[in-house]
Structures are given as structure tokens and as C-alpha cells.
CSV table of C-alpha atoms in Angstrom, one decimal:
chain,number,residue,atom,x,y,z
N,13,UNK,CA,-21.4,0.9,16.9
N,14,UNK,CA,-21.3,-1.3,20.1
N,15,UNK,CA,-22.9,-4.3,18.4
N,16,UNK,CA,-19.9,-4.2,15.8
N,17,UNK,CA,-17.1,-3.6,18.3
N,18,UNK,CA,-18.9,-6.7,20.7
N,19,UNK,CA,-18.9,-9.0,17.3
N,20,UNK,CA,-15.4,-8.3,16.5
N,21,UNK,CA,-13.9,-8.8,20.0
N,22,UNK,CA,-15.7,-12.0,20.4
N,23,UNK,CA,-13.7,-13.8,18.2
N,24,UNK,CA,-10.4,-15.5,18.8
N,25,UNK,CA,-7.3,-13.1,18.4
N,26,UNK,CA,-5.7,-15.0,15.5
N,27,UNK,CA,-9.1,-14.8,13.6
N,28,UNK,CA,-8.9,-10.9,13.5
N,29,UNK,CA,-5.6,-10.8,13.0
N,30,UNK,CA,-5.6,-13.2,10.0
N,31,UNK,CA,-8.5,-11.2,8.5
N,32,UNK,CA,-6.3,-7.6,9.2
N,33,UNK,CA,-3.7,-9.1,7.2
N,34,UNK,CA,-5.5,-10.6,4.5
N,35,UNK,CA,-6.7,-7.1,3.8
N,36,UNK,CA,-3.7,-5.6,3.9
N,37,UNK,CA,-2.5,-8.1,1.5
N,38,UNK,CA,-5.3,-7.5,-0.6
N,39,UNK,CA,-4.8,-3.7,-0.7
N,40,UNK,CA,-1.1,-4.0,-1.5
N,41,UNK,CA,-1.7,-6.6,-4.3
N,42,UNK,CA,-4.5,-4.1,-5.7
N,43,UNK,CA,-2.1,-1.1,-5.8
N,44,UNK,CA,0.6,-2.8,-7.4
N,45,UNK,CA,-1.8,-4.0,-10.1
N,46,UNK,CA,-3.3,-0.6,-10.6
N,47,UNK,CA,-0.1,1.5,-10.2
N,48,UNK,CA,0.9,1.0,-13.8
N,49,UNK,CA,-2.5,2.7,-14.6
N,50,UNK,CA,-1.7,5.2,-12.2
N,51,UNK,CA,1.4,6.8,-13.4
N,52,UNK,CA,0.6,5.9,-16.8
N,53,UNK,CA,3.6,3.8,-17.3
N,54,UNK,CA,4.1,3.0,-20.9
N,55,UNK,CA,2.5,6.3,-22.1
N,56,UNK,CA,5.0,8.1,-24.3
N,57,UNK,CA,4.9,11.4,-26.4
N,58,UNK,CA,7.3,12.6,-28.8
N,59,UNK,CA,8.7,15.5,-28.1
N,60,UNK,CA,9.3,18.1,-31.2
N,61,UNK,CA,12.8,19.3,-31.9
N,62,UNK,CA,13.5,22.7,-30.9
N,63,UNK,CA,17.3,23.0,-31.1
N,64,UNK,CA,18.6,26.2,-32.4
N,65,UNK,CA,14.9,28.0,-33.0
N,66,UNK,CA,13.6,31.3,-31.5
N,67,UNK,CA,12.0,31.1,-28.2
N,68,UNK,CA,8.6,32.0,-29.7
N,69,UNK,CA,8.6,29.6,-32.4
N,70,UNK,CA,10.0,26.9,-30.1
N,71,UNK,CA,6.9,27.3,-27.7
N,72,UNK,CA,4.5,27.5,-30.6
N,73,UNK,CA,6.1,24.3,-31.7
N,74,UNK,CA,5.8,22.8,-28.6
N,75,UNK,CA,2.1,24.2,-27.5
N,76,UNK,CA,1.0,23.1,-30.5
N,77,UNK,CA,1.9,19.1,-30.2
N,78,UNK,CA,0.2,19.2,-26.5
N,79,UNK,CA,3.3,20.5,-24.3
N,80,UNK,CA,3.0,23.2,-21.5
N,81,UNK,CA,6.3,25.2,-22.1
N,82,UNK,CA,8.1,26.8,-18.9
N,83,UNK,CA,11.4,29.2,-19.3
N,84,UNK,CA,13.5,29.0,-16.6
N,85,UNK,CA,16.5,30.8,-16.5
N,86,UNK,CA,19.2,30.5,-14.0
N,87,UNK,CA,20.6,33.9,-13.4
């Protein structure tokens, strides 16, 4: 560990700052380039229409389509 610290501190400060800035820049570019893949941007799924149907029938249709049904009531 001492050797690593000594190796880093023997270089001029501007070299270490430039290396740190380069690493940060690479991480930012990597993050934004992978952001679409991480969030699934552009992936769509069509939601079946369940308007006017009973809750049990609507739940069954939505679950068959691969959705998780959560019923919330404001009362």
C-alpha cells in the first residue's frame, strides 16, 4: 500500500489531476452510453383494453398479457 501511495505522490499534481479527470470523463461517457440499455428505453408493450369489464375478467386478461395487477382504492 505504501508503494502505491508513493508511486502516485511522486508524479506532479497536474498529472494526477489529469488522470482523475480522464477517469471521471470515461465513467460519465460509459454511464450515458449504457443508460438506454439499463432503463429499457424504447421497449414497449401494448396494454390490452379492459375498460368496462369486471375486475376479475380484467385482472385475468392483464395477467395473461404479462402485467402485474394492483388494485388501489382511494377510499
